[in-house]
Coordinates of C-alpha atoms in Angstrom, one line a residue:
X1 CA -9.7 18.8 22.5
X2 CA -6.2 18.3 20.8
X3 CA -6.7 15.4 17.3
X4 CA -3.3 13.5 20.4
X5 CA -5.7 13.7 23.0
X6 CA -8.7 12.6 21.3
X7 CA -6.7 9.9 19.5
X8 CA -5.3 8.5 22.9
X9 CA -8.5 8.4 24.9
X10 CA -10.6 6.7 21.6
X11 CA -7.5 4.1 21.5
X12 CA -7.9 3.6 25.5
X13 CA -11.3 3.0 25.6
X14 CA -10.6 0.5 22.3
X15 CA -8.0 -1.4 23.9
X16 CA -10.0 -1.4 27.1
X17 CA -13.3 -2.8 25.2
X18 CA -11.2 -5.6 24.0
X19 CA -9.8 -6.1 27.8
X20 CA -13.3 -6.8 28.6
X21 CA -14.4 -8.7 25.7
X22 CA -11.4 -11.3 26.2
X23 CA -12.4 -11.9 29.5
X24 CA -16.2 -12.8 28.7
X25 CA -14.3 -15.4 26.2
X26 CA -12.7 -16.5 29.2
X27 CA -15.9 -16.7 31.7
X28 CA -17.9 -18.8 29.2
X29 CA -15.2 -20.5 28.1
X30 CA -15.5 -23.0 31.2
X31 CA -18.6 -23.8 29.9
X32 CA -18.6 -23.4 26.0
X33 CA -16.4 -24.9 23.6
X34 CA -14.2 -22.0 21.7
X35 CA -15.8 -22.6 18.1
X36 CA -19.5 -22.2 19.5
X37 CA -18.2 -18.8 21.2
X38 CA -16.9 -17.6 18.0
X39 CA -19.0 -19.0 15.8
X40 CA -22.1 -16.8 17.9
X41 CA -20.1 -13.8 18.8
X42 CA -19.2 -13.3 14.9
X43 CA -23.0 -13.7 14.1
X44 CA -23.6 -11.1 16.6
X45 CA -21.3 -9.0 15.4
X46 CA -22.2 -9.4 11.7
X47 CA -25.1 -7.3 12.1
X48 CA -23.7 -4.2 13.2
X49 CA -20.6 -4.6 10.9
X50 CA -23.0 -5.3 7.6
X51 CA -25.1 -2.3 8.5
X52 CA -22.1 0.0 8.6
X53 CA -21.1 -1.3 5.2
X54 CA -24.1 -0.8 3.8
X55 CA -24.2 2.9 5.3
X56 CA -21.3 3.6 3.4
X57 CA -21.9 4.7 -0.3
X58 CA -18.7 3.2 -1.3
X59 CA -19.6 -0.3 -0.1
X60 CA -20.8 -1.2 -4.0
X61 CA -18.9 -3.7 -5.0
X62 CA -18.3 -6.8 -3.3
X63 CA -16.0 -8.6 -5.7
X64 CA -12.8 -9.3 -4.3
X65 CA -9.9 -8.3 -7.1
X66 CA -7.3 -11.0 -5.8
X67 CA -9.6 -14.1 -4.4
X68 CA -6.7 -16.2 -3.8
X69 CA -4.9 -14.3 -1.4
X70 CA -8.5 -12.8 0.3
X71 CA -9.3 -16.5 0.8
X72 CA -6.1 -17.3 2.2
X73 CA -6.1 -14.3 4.8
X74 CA -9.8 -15.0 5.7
X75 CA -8.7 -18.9 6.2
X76 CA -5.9 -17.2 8.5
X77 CA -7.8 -15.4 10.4
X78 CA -9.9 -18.3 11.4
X79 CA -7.0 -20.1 12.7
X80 CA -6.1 -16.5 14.5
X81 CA -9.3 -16.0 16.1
X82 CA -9.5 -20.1 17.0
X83 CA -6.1 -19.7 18.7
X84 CA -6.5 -16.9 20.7
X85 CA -10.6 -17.6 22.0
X86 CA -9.0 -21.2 23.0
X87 CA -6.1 -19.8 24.8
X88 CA -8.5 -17.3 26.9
X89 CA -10.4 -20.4 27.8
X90 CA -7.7 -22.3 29.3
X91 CA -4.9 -19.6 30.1
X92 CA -5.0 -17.2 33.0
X93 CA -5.4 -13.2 30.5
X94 CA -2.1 -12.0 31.4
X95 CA 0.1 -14.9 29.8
X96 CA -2.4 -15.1 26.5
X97 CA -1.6 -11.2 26.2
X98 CA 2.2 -11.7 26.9
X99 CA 2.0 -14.4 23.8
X100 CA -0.1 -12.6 21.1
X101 CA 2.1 -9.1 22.2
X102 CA 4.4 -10.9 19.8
X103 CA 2.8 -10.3 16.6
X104 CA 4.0 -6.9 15.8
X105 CA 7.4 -8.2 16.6
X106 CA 6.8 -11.1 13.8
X107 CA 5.1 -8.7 11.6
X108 CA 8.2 -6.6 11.7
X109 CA 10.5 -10.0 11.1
X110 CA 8.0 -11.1 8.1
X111 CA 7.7 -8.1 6.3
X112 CA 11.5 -8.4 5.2
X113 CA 10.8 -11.7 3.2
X114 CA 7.3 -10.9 2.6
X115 CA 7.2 -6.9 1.9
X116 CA 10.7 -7.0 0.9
X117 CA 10.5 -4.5 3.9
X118 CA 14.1 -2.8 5.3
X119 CA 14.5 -3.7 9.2
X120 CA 17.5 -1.9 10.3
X121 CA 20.0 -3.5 13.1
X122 CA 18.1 -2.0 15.9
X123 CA 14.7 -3.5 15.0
X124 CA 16.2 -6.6 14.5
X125 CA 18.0 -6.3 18.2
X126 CA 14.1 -5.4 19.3
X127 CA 12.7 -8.5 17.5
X128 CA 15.4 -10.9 19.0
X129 CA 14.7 -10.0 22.7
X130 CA 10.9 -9.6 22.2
X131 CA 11.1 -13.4 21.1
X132 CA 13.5 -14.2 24.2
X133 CA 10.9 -12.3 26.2
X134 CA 8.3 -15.3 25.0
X135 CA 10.7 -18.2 25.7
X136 CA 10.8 -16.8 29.3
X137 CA 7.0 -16.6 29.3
X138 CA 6.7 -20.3 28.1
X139 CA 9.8 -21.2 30.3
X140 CA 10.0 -24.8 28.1
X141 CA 11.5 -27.6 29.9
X142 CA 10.5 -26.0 33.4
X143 CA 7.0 -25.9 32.8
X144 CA 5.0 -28.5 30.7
X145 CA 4.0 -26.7 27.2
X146 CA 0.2 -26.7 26.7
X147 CA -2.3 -27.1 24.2
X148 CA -3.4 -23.1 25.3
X149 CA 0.2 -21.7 24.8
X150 CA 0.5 -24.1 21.4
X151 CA -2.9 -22.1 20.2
X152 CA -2.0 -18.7 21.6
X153 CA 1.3 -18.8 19.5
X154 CA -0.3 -20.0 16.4
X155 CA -3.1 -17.3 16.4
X156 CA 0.2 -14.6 17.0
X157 CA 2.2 -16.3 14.1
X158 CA -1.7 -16.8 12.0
X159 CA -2.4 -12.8 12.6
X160 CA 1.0 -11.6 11.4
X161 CA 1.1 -13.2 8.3
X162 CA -3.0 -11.7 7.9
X163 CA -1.7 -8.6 8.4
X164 CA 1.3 -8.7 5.9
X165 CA -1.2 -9.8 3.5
X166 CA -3.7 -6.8 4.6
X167 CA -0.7 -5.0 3.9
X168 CA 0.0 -6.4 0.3
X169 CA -3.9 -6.4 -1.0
X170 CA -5.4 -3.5 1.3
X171 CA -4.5 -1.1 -1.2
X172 CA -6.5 -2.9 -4.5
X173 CA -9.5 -4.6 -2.0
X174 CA -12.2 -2.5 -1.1
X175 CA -12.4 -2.4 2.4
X176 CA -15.8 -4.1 2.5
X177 CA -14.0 -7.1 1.5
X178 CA -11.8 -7.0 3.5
X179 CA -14.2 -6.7 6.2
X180 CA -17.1 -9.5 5.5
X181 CA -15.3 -12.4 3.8
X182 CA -13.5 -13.2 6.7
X183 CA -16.4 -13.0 8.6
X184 CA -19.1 -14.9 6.2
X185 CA -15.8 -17.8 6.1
X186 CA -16.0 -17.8 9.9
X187 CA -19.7 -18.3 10.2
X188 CA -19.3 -21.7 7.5
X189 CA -16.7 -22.6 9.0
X190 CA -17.5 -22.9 12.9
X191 CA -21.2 -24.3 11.5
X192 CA -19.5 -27.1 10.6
X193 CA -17.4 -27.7 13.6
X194 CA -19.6 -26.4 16.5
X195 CA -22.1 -29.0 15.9
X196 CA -20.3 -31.9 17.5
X197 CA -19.2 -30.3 20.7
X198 CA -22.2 -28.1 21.1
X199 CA -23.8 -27.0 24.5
X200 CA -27.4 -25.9 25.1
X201 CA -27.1 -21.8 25.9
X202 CA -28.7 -20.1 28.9
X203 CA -30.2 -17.1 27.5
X204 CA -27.8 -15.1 30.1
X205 CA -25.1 -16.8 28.2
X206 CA -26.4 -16.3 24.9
X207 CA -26.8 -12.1 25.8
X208 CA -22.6 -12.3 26.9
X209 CA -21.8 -13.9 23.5
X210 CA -24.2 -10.9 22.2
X211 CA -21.9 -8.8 24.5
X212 CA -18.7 -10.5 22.5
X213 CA -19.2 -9.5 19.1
X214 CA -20.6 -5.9 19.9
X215 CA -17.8 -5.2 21.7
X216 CA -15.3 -6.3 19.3
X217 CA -17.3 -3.8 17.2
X218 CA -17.1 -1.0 19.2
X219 CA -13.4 -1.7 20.6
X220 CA -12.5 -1.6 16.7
X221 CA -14.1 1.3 15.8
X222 CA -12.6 3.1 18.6
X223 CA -9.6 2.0 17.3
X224 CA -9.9 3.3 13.8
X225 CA -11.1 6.3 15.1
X226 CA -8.0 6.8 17.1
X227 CA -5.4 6.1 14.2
X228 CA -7.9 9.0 12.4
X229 CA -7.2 11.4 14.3
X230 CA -4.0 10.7 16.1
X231 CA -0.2 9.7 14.7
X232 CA 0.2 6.0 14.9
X233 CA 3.0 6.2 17.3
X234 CA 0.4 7.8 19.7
X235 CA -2.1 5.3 18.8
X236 CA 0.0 2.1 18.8
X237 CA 1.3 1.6 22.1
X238 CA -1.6 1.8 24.2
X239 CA -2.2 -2.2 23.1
X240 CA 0.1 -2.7 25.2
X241 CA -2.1 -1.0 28.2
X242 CA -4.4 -4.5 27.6
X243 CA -1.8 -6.2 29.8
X244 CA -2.8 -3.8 32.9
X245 CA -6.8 -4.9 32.4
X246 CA -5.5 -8.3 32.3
X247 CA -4.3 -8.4 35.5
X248 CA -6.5 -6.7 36.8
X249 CA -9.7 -8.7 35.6
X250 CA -7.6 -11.7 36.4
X251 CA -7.3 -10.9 39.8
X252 CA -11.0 -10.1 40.3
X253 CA -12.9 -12.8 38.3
X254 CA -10.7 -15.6 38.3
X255 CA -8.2 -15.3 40.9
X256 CA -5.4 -15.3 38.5
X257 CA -1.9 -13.3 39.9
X258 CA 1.0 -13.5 37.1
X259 CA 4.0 -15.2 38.3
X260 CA 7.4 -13.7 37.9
X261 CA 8.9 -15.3 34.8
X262 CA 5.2 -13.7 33.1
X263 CA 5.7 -10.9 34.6
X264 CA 9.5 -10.2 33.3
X265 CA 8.9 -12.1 30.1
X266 CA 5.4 -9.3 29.4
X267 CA 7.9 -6.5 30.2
X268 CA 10.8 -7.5 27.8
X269 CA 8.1 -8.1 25.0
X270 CA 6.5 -4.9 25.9
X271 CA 9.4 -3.1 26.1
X272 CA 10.6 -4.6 22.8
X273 CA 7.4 -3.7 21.0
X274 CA 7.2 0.1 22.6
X275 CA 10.5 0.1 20.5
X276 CA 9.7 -1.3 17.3
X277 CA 6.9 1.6 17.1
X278 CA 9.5 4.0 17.7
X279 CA 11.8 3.5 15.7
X280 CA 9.1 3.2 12.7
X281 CA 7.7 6.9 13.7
X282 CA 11.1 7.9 13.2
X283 CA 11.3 9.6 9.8
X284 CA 12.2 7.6 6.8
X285 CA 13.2 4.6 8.9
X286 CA 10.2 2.7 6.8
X287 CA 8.3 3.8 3.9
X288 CA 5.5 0.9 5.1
X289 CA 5.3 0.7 8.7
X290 CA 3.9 -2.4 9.0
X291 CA 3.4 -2.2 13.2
X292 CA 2.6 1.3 13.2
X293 CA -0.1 1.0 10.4
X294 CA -1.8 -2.1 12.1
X295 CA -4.6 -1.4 14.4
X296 CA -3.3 -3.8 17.1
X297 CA -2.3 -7.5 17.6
X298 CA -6.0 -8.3 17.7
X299 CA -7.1 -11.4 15.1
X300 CA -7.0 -10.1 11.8
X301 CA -10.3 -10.6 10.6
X302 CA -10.6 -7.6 8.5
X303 CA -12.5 -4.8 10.4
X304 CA -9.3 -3.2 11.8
X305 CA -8.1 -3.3 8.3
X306 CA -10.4 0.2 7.3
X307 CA -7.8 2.1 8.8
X308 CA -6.0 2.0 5.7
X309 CA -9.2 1.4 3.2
X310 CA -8.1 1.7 0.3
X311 CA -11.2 4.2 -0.4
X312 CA -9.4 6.6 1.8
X313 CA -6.6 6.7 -0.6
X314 CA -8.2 6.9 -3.9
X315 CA -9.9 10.3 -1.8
X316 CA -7.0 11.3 -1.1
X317 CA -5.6 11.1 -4.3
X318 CA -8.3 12.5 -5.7
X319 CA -7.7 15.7 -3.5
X320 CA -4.3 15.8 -4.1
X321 CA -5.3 15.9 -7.7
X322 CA -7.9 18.6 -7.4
X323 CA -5.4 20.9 -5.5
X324 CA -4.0 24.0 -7.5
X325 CA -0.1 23.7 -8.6

């Protein structure tokens, strides 16, 4: 099996993990309030994360080198992750996707003030009609804007700055963390704010929260796996194959069919995003990549962020270094 092919099915089965694991947000979501969801999914998921650090020899030293800005992207990825498990709750899959497909689009607009990035005219083209592409999907003063499409924005805008900022520190923070203070933060947090809106758990219910945060482990480990051993412009785009298991879990679990103005608006933010990777594989069109080097739009909590651990590239130097002029 070809490193392409191998890539393309790990990043398949990721993207499809993730498919599934949105819509168990969404079936217990009638019943649970988002921060209790997240707040038991992340402890579930905790486990297998800590026990993968603690596999890796490298995992030694816990002390993060810039705190301010590793506090400030774990506090960001809280208000990602709220966001988008509210908006599954309350939004039919298809139209949360069409909204957070937006963040590589916004990381690609951000990363000129905030990478001091260069986005040529044709990204910026890409950018602009990926953001009409939402107005269409929000349609504002035809339909009323809710509280779900407020959220589902704010975790897209939350998750691109997170992932500028993976961009700026991932190369001095050691990817474990990266990894766990988002996590440990997320736990405090949702403990303090699950308590007042929380409902007694079926054990059934407590098993698909279970469900949750393994998947979101095993969806981003297929992930990293497929940017390991397949180019990110292979890799990249098949986020974009999430919006197919959206409508198709929509129409079998909750009766959910996309309207048209969803419909066009997902294919002009698509499109606009299948472009934006292109034009980054391109040679010397970016010396960063910001959208090609991030593992998807998912929230930015710090797991994706080991495809580019910075462990990998002291190994890499090292190599380089060892190598015979």
């Amino acid at each position: 099996m070809s490193a392409s092919l191998k890539g393309f099915l790990f990043a398949l089965s990721g993207f499809a993990s993730f498919s599934t694991h949105d819509a168990l947000i969404k079936a217990l979501g009638g019943t649970y309030p988002a921060f209790q969801i997240i707040f038991f999914s992340v402890l579930f998921a905790f486990v297998p994360v800590s026990l993968i650090i603690l596999a890796d020899g490298k995992a030694d030293n816990f002390r993060p080198r810039r705190p301010g800005l590793v506090l400030l992207r774990s506090s960001l990825a809280i208000v990602a992750m709220s966001g988008g498990f509210y908006a599954f709750t309350v939004l039919p899959l298809a139209e949360v996707y069409a909204l957070l497909f937006a963040t590589p689009l916004l990381v690609t607009a951000l990363s000129v003030p905030l990478l001091g990035e260069t986005v040529r005219f044709q990204r910026w083209i890409a950018v602009i009609v990926g953001l009409i592409g939402v107005v269409i999907v929000l349609r504002p003063g035809v339909s009323a804007l809710s509280a779900g499409h407020i959220a589902a924005l704010l975790s897209a805008s939350a998750n691109s700055v997170s992932s500028i900022l993976v961009r700026k520190i991932g190369g001095q923070e050691r990817s474990a963390v990266l990894i766990l203070y988002p996590m440990i933060l997320m736990l405090i947090v949702m403990s303090i704010l699950m308590p007042s809106s929380y409902q007694p758990m079926a054990v059934g219910d407590l098993g698909l929260m279970a469900a949750i945060g393994f998947l979101s482990v095993i969806a981003q480990s297929a992930i990293i796996g497929a940017y390991r051993a397949a180019p990110a412009a292979v890799v990249a785009p098949l986020q974009y194959s999430q919006i197919l298991w959206a409508a198709l879990f929509g129409a079998l679990f909750f009766s959910e069919t996309p309207d048209f103005y969803v419909a066009l608006g997902s294919a002009i933010i698509v499109a606009s995003g299948l472009f934006v990777v292109w034009r980054e594989a391109q040679e010397n069109v970016s010396a960063r990549r910001p959208v090609t080097r991030s593992a998807s739009f998912r929230f930015n909590t710090g797991y994706a962020s080991s495809v580019n651990r910075p462990e990998d590239k002291e190994d890499a130097d090292k190599d380089d270094d060892e190598k015979p002029d």
